[in-house]
Amino acid sequence: MTSDRRTSWILNGKLTHVLPETAGVPVSELDFIRRKGAVRLVETPDGLEIKWELFSANWASLYYLIESLHLYSGPFTFKYFLSGWFTETIETATEAKMRVKQLMAKSDVHVSQHTFVQDGDVLGKRMPHVLRDTLSDMTAVPELSVECVFDDDSGKFLVQRVGAQSGIAKLFGISPVSVPCLTGNSYDDVVSCAYEKVLKEDVPHYDHVIAAMVLPDHSVNWVPYQRVILPHRFPNGSKGVAVVSELANVDIKIV
């Protein structure tokens, strides 16, 4: 069976289909991207995937990429590293060329903050239907939501339950002690600010979030998601929030 994926590389401004060896030892793909400044191209029936690291990429290779994009079929999925792996999809070669040039100009940007939150537009087209239904019904479906109780002693919101089909579960499983469920870190401090507002004012809240997260495979990825936060009361009378989130594009531009 022939593979429907075809991998090639732009190395030092030239296209190659075979990675050279170092002292007779094969070098890993990630090593070529990070140490050699190479650009990886993967052609699939769904378009072209392009992977590189902003800080270390060889500019001759990126200029070669810009000049050759018109030879490939879109859409074009960019995977580039800047304090974590970003993923974005661009439909046309013309737009992809412009975006590569923009990213080249920002290759020396230092991202010191790793979690960003921005209020969402409830009338916008980007809002996933699951979140729209949640906001309309003012009901968080248990399988889709994460419930957090407010702890009076610590002043923190503690995760009590993770829905099997929630945004967190899709990446980390249903454990309430997975990385994004832990308290006392910078991610928790940023994302839980909205919880306080929802609890205090007893109103729902909709926003966009993007955060650099260490995934179970130990890679660091920028994860974009949208969420609706509802006031929630637990069976024992404790107050908290129910959060329904969906992995989706966000209106937050970091680079």
Short mmCIF file of C-alpha atoms in Angstrom, two decimals:
data_model
loop_
_atom_site.label_atom_id
_atom_site.label_comp_id
_atom_site.label_asym_id
_atom_site.label_seq_id
_atom_site.Cartn_x
_atom_site.Cartn_y
_atom_site.Cartn_z
CA MET A 1 0.00 0.00 0.00
CA THR A 2 1.39 3.40 -0.94
CA SER A 3 1.24 6.17 1.61
CA ASP A 4 -1.00 9.15 0.93
CA ARG A 5 1.56 11.36 2.70
CA ARG A 6 4.68 12.58 0.91
CA THR A 7 7.38 14.25 3.01
CA SER A 8 10.08 16.54 1.67
CA TRP A 9 12.42 19.10 3.19
CA ILE A 10 13.80 22.53 2.39
CA LEU A 11 17.36 22.47 3.72
CA ASN A 12 19.69 25.45 3.28
CA GLY A 13 17.44 26.84 0.59
CA LYS A 14 17.19 23.61 -1.43
CA LEU A 15 14.45 20.99 -1.74
CA THR A 16 15.32 17.41 -0.77
CA HIS A 17 13.34 14.25 -0.17
CA VAL A 18 16.00 12.49 1.88
CA LEU A 19 17.45 13.71 5.16
CA PRO A 20 21.26 13.41 5.22
CA GLU A 21 22.96 11.43 7.96
CA THR A 22 25.48 12.79 10.44
CA ALA A 23 28.53 10.51 10.83
CA GLY A 24 26.44 7.65 9.51
CA VAL A 25 23.72 8.18 12.11
CA PRO A 26 20.22 9.33 11.08
CA VAL A 27 19.21 12.64 12.62
CA SER A 28 15.69 13.11 13.98
CA GLU A 29 13.23 15.31 12.13
CA LEU A 30 12.92 17.65 15.11
CA ASP A 31 16.70 17.99 15.22
CA PHE A 32 16.74 19.11 11.59
CA ILE A 33 14.03 21.65 12.29
CA ARG A 34 15.62 23.07 15.41
CA ARG A 35 19.35 22.69 14.78
CA LYS A 36 19.57 22.84 11.01
CA GLY A 37 16.83 25.41 10.42
CA ALA A 38 15.05 23.09 8.00
CA VAL A 39 11.43 23.39 6.83
CA ARG A 40 9.39 20.16 6.61
CA LEU A 41 6.72 19.78 3.93
CA VAL A 42 4.10 17.03 4.09
CA GLU A 43 1.73 16.68 1.13
CA THR A 44 -1.57 14.95 1.88
CA PRO A 45 -4.94 14.67 0.13
CA ASP A 46 -6.10 17.40 2.55
CA GLY A 47 -3.45 19.91 1.52
CA LEU A 48 0.10 20.84 2.51
CA GLU A 49 1.47 20.84 6.06
CA ILE A 50 4.48 23.10 6.68
CA LYS A 51 6.53 22.81 9.87
CA TRP A 52 9.39 25.00 11.07
CA GLU A 53 10.76 26.85 14.10
CA LEU A 54 10.53 30.63 13.93
CA PHE A 55 13.74 31.47 15.78
CA SER A 56 16.07 28.97 14.11
CA ALA A 57 14.66 28.64 10.58
CA ASN A 58 17.07 29.21 7.68
CA TRP A 59 15.81 32.28 5.82
CA ALA A 60 17.02 30.95 2.46
CA SER A 61 14.73 27.98 3.06
CA LEU A 62 11.80 30.23 3.96
CA TYR A 63 12.34 32.34 0.84
CA TYR A 64 12.40 29.13 -1.22
CA LEU A 65 9.12 28.16 0.46
CA ILE A 66 7.53 31.51 -0.41
CA GLU A 67 8.53 31.20 -4.06
CA SER A 68 7.30 27.60 -4.40
CA LEU A 69 3.96 27.67 -2.54
CA HIS A 70 2.04 28.19 -5.77
CA LEU A 71 3.16 24.71 -6.88
CA TYR A 72 1.17 23.01 -4.11
CA SER A 73 -2.52 22.47 -3.52
CA GLY A 74 -4.06 24.10 -0.45
CA PRO A 75 -5.22 24.51 2.15
CA PHE A 76 -1.89 25.17 3.85
CA THR A 77 -1.49 24.11 7.49
CA PHE A 78 1.32 25.93 9.29
CA LYS A 79 2.93 24.33 12.32
CA TYR A 80 5.54 26.67 13.73
CA PHE A 81 7.30 26.85 17.09
CA LEU A 82 7.46 29.94 19.29
CA SER A 83 7.45 29.03 22.99
CA GLY A 84 5.25 26.13 21.84
CA TRP A 85 3.81 24.77 18.60
CA PHE A 86 1.20 26.91 16.87
CA THR A 87 -1.16 25.45 14.25
CA GLU A 88 -3.07 27.58 11.76
CA THR A 89 -4.66 26.82 8.39
CA ILE A 90 -4.66 29.17 5.40
CA GLU A 91 -6.73 28.52 2.31
CA THR A 92 -4.78 30.07 -0.58
CA ALA A 93 -1.15 30.18 -1.68
CA THR A 94 -1.25 34.00 -1.89
CA GLU A 95 -2.43 34.31 1.71
CA ALA A 96 0.09 31.69 2.81
CA LYS A 97 2.97 33.63 1.22
CA MET A 98 1.91 36.79 3.06
CA ARG A 99 1.67 34.93 6.35
CA VAL A 100 5.15 33.39 6.00
CA LYS A 101 6.56 36.89 5.45
CA GLN A 102 4.71 38.17 8.54
CA LEU A 103 6.10 35.34 10.65
CA MET A 104 9.63 35.92 9.37
CA ALA A 105 9.39 39.52 10.54
CA LYS A 106 8.41 38.28 14.00
CA SER A 107 10.94 35.47 14.30
CA ASP A 108 12.77 37.21 17.16
CA VAL A 109 9.65 37.92 19.24
CA HIS A 110 9.86 36.69 22.84
CA VAL A 111 6.58 35.47 24.32
CA SER A 112 6.80 35.84 28.09
CA GLN A 113 3.12 35.17 28.81
CA HIS A 114 1.77 31.68 28.14
CA THR A 115 -1.98 32.14 28.64
CA PHE A 116 -4.19 34.73 26.95
CA VAL A 117 -7.92 35.35 27.46
CA GLN A 118 -10.22 37.66 25.52
CA ASP A 119 -13.98 38.21 25.72
CA GLY A 120 -15.84 36.64 22.82
CA ASP A 121 -18.54 38.09 20.58
CA VAL A 122 -21.75 36.13 21.18
CA LEU A 123 -23.08 37.41 17.85
CA GLY A 124 -19.97 36.35 15.94
CA LYS A 125 -19.77 33.47 13.50
CA ARG A 126 -16.83 31.82 15.29
CA MET A 127 -18.90 30.58 18.23
CA PRO A 128 -19.32 26.75 18.10
CA HIS A 129 -22.93 25.57 18.14
CA VAL A 130 -22.33 23.59 21.35
CA LEU A 131 -21.40 26.79 23.18
CA ARG A 132 -24.25 28.71 21.59
CA ASP A 133 -26.72 26.06 22.79
CA THR A 134 -25.19 26.10 26.27
CA LEU A 135 -25.56 29.86 26.51
CA SER A 136 -29.07 29.82 25.08
CA ASP A 137 -30.34 27.04 27.39
CA MET A 138 -28.27 28.17 30.39
CA THR A 139 -27.54 24.46 30.91
CA ALA A 140 -24.18 22.71 30.90
CA VAL A 141 -24.49 19.13 29.62
CA PRO A 142 -22.54 16.96 32.14
CA GLU A 143 -20.64 15.00 29.46
CA LEU A 144 -19.41 18.24 27.88
CA SER A 145 -18.64 20.28 30.97
CA VAL A 146 -16.08 20.67 33.74
CA GLU A 147 -17.40 21.53 37.21
CA CYS A 148 -15.32 23.64 39.60
CA VAL A 149 -16.28 24.33 43.20
CA PHE A 150 -15.18 27.46 45.05
CA ASP A 151 -13.07 26.55 48.08
CA ASP A 152 -13.51 29.11 50.88
CA ASP A 153 -10.29 28.12 52.65
CA SER A 154 -7.94 28.57 49.69
CA GLY A 155 -10.00 31.07 47.71
CA LYS A 156 -9.47 28.85 44.67
CA PHE A 157 -11.76 27.02 42.25
CA LEU A 158 -11.13 23.28 42.50
CA VAL A 159 -12.04 20.90 39.68
CA GLN A 160 -14.59 18.35 40.90
CA ARG A 161 -15.56 16.57 37.70
CA VAL A 162 -14.37 16.42 34.08
CA GLY A 163 -16.95 15.45 31.46
CA ALA A 164 -15.92 12.58 29.20
CA GLN A 165 -16.52 14.67 26.06
CA SER A 166 -15.25 17.99 27.39
CA GLY A 167 -12.48 19.99 25.73
CA ILE A 168 -10.02 19.04 28.49
CA ALA A 169 -10.89 15.33 28.23
CA LYS A 170 -10.12 15.32 24.51
CA LEU A 171 -6.51 16.27 25.28
CA PHE A 172 -5.82 15.10 28.83
CA GLY A 173 -8.48 12.55 29.78
CA ILE A 174 -11.02 12.83 32.58
CA SER A 175 -8.67 12.99 35.56
CA PRO A 176 -9.49 16.04 37.74
CA VAL A 177 -5.76 16.36 38.56
CA SER A 178 -4.43 16.62 34.99
CA VAL A 179 -2.16 19.59 34.22
CA PRO A 180 -4.89 22.11 33.22
CA CYS A 181 -6.94 21.18 36.30
CA LEU A 182 -4.23 22.03 38.83
CA THR A 183 -4.42 25.20 40.90
CA GLY A 184 -1.77 27.69 41.94
CA ASN A 185 -0.06 28.08 38.56
CA SER A 186 -0.11 30.97 36.08
CA TYR A 187 -2.59 29.21 33.77
CA ASP A 188 -5.03 28.74 36.64
CA ASP A 189 -4.63 32.36 37.76
CA VAL A 190 -5.51 33.69 34.29
CA VAL A 191 -8.38 31.39 33.32
CA SER A 192 -10.09 31.45 36.72
CA CYS A 193 -10.46 35.24 36.82
CA ALA A 194 -13.69 34.89 34.83
CA TYR A 195 -14.96 32.28 37.32
CA GLU A 196 -14.90 34.89 40.06
CA LYS A 197 -17.00 37.28 37.98
CA VAL A 198 -19.56 34.58 37.14
CA LEU A 199 -19.84 33.54 40.78
CA LYS A 200 -20.09 37.10 42.09
CA GLU A 201 -22.58 38.43 39.52
CA ASP A 202 -24.43 35.15 38.90
CA VAL A 203 -24.26 35.64 35.13
CA PRO A 204 -22.85 33.50 32.29
CA HIS A 205 -19.63 34.41 30.50
CA TYR A 206 -18.24 33.64 27.04
CA ASP A 207 -14.62 34.10 26.01
CA HIS A 208 -11.67 32.85 23.95
CA VAL A 209 -8.50 31.33 25.41
CA ILE A 210 -5.14 30.29 23.99
CA ALA A 211 -2.51 28.73 26.21
CA ALA A 212 0.83 26.96 25.82
CA MET A 213 0.27 23.52 27.36
CA VAL A 214 2.47 20.47 27.86
CA LEU A 215 0.47 17.67 26.24
CA PRO A 216 0.62 13.99 27.30
CA ASP A 217 3.28 13.33 24.63
CA HIS A 218 5.44 15.98 26.40
CA SER A 219 5.30 18.43 23.48
CA VAL A 220 4.39 22.05 24.17
CA ASN A 221 1.49 23.25 22.03
CA TRP A 222 -0.53 26.45 21.90
CA VAL A 223 -4.08 25.22 22.47
CA PRO A 224 -6.88 27.57 21.32
CA TYR A 225 -10.37 27.08 22.70
CA GLN A 226 -13.62 28.90 23.36
CA ARG A 227 -15.68 28.48 26.51
CA VAL A 228 -18.95 29.32 28.20
CA ILE A 229 -18.93 29.58 31.99
CA LEU A 230 -22.19 29.18 33.91
CA PRO A 231 -22.97 29.63 37.62
CA HIS A 232 -23.32 26.20 39.21
CA ARG A 233 -24.59 24.90 42.53
CA PHE A 234 -23.49 21.50 43.82
CA PRO A 235 -25.83 19.00 45.60
CA ASN A 236 -24.34 19.93 49.00
CA GLY A 237 -25.14 23.62 48.44
CA SER A 238 -21.60 24.68 47.51
CA LYS A 239 -21.24 27.27 44.78
CA GLY A 240 -19.01 27.09 41.74
CA VAL A 241 -19.03 27.13 37.95
CA ALA A 242 -19.66 24.75 35.09
CA VAL A 243 -17.40 25.29 32.08
CA VAL A 244 -18.17 24.06 28.57
CA SER A 245 -15.24 24.47 26.18
CA GLU A 246 -14.58 23.60 22.56
CA LEU A 247 -11.24 23.42 20.77
CA ALA A 248 -11.68 26.11 18.11
CA ASN A 249 -10.08 29.10 16.40
CA VAL A 250 -9.89 32.20 18.57
CA ASP A 251 -9.77 35.95 18.00
CA ILE A 252 -6.43 36.25 19.80
CA LYS A 253 -3.33 37.05 17.76
CA ILE A 254 0.00 36.41 19.48
CA VAL A 255 2.25 36.57 16.41
#
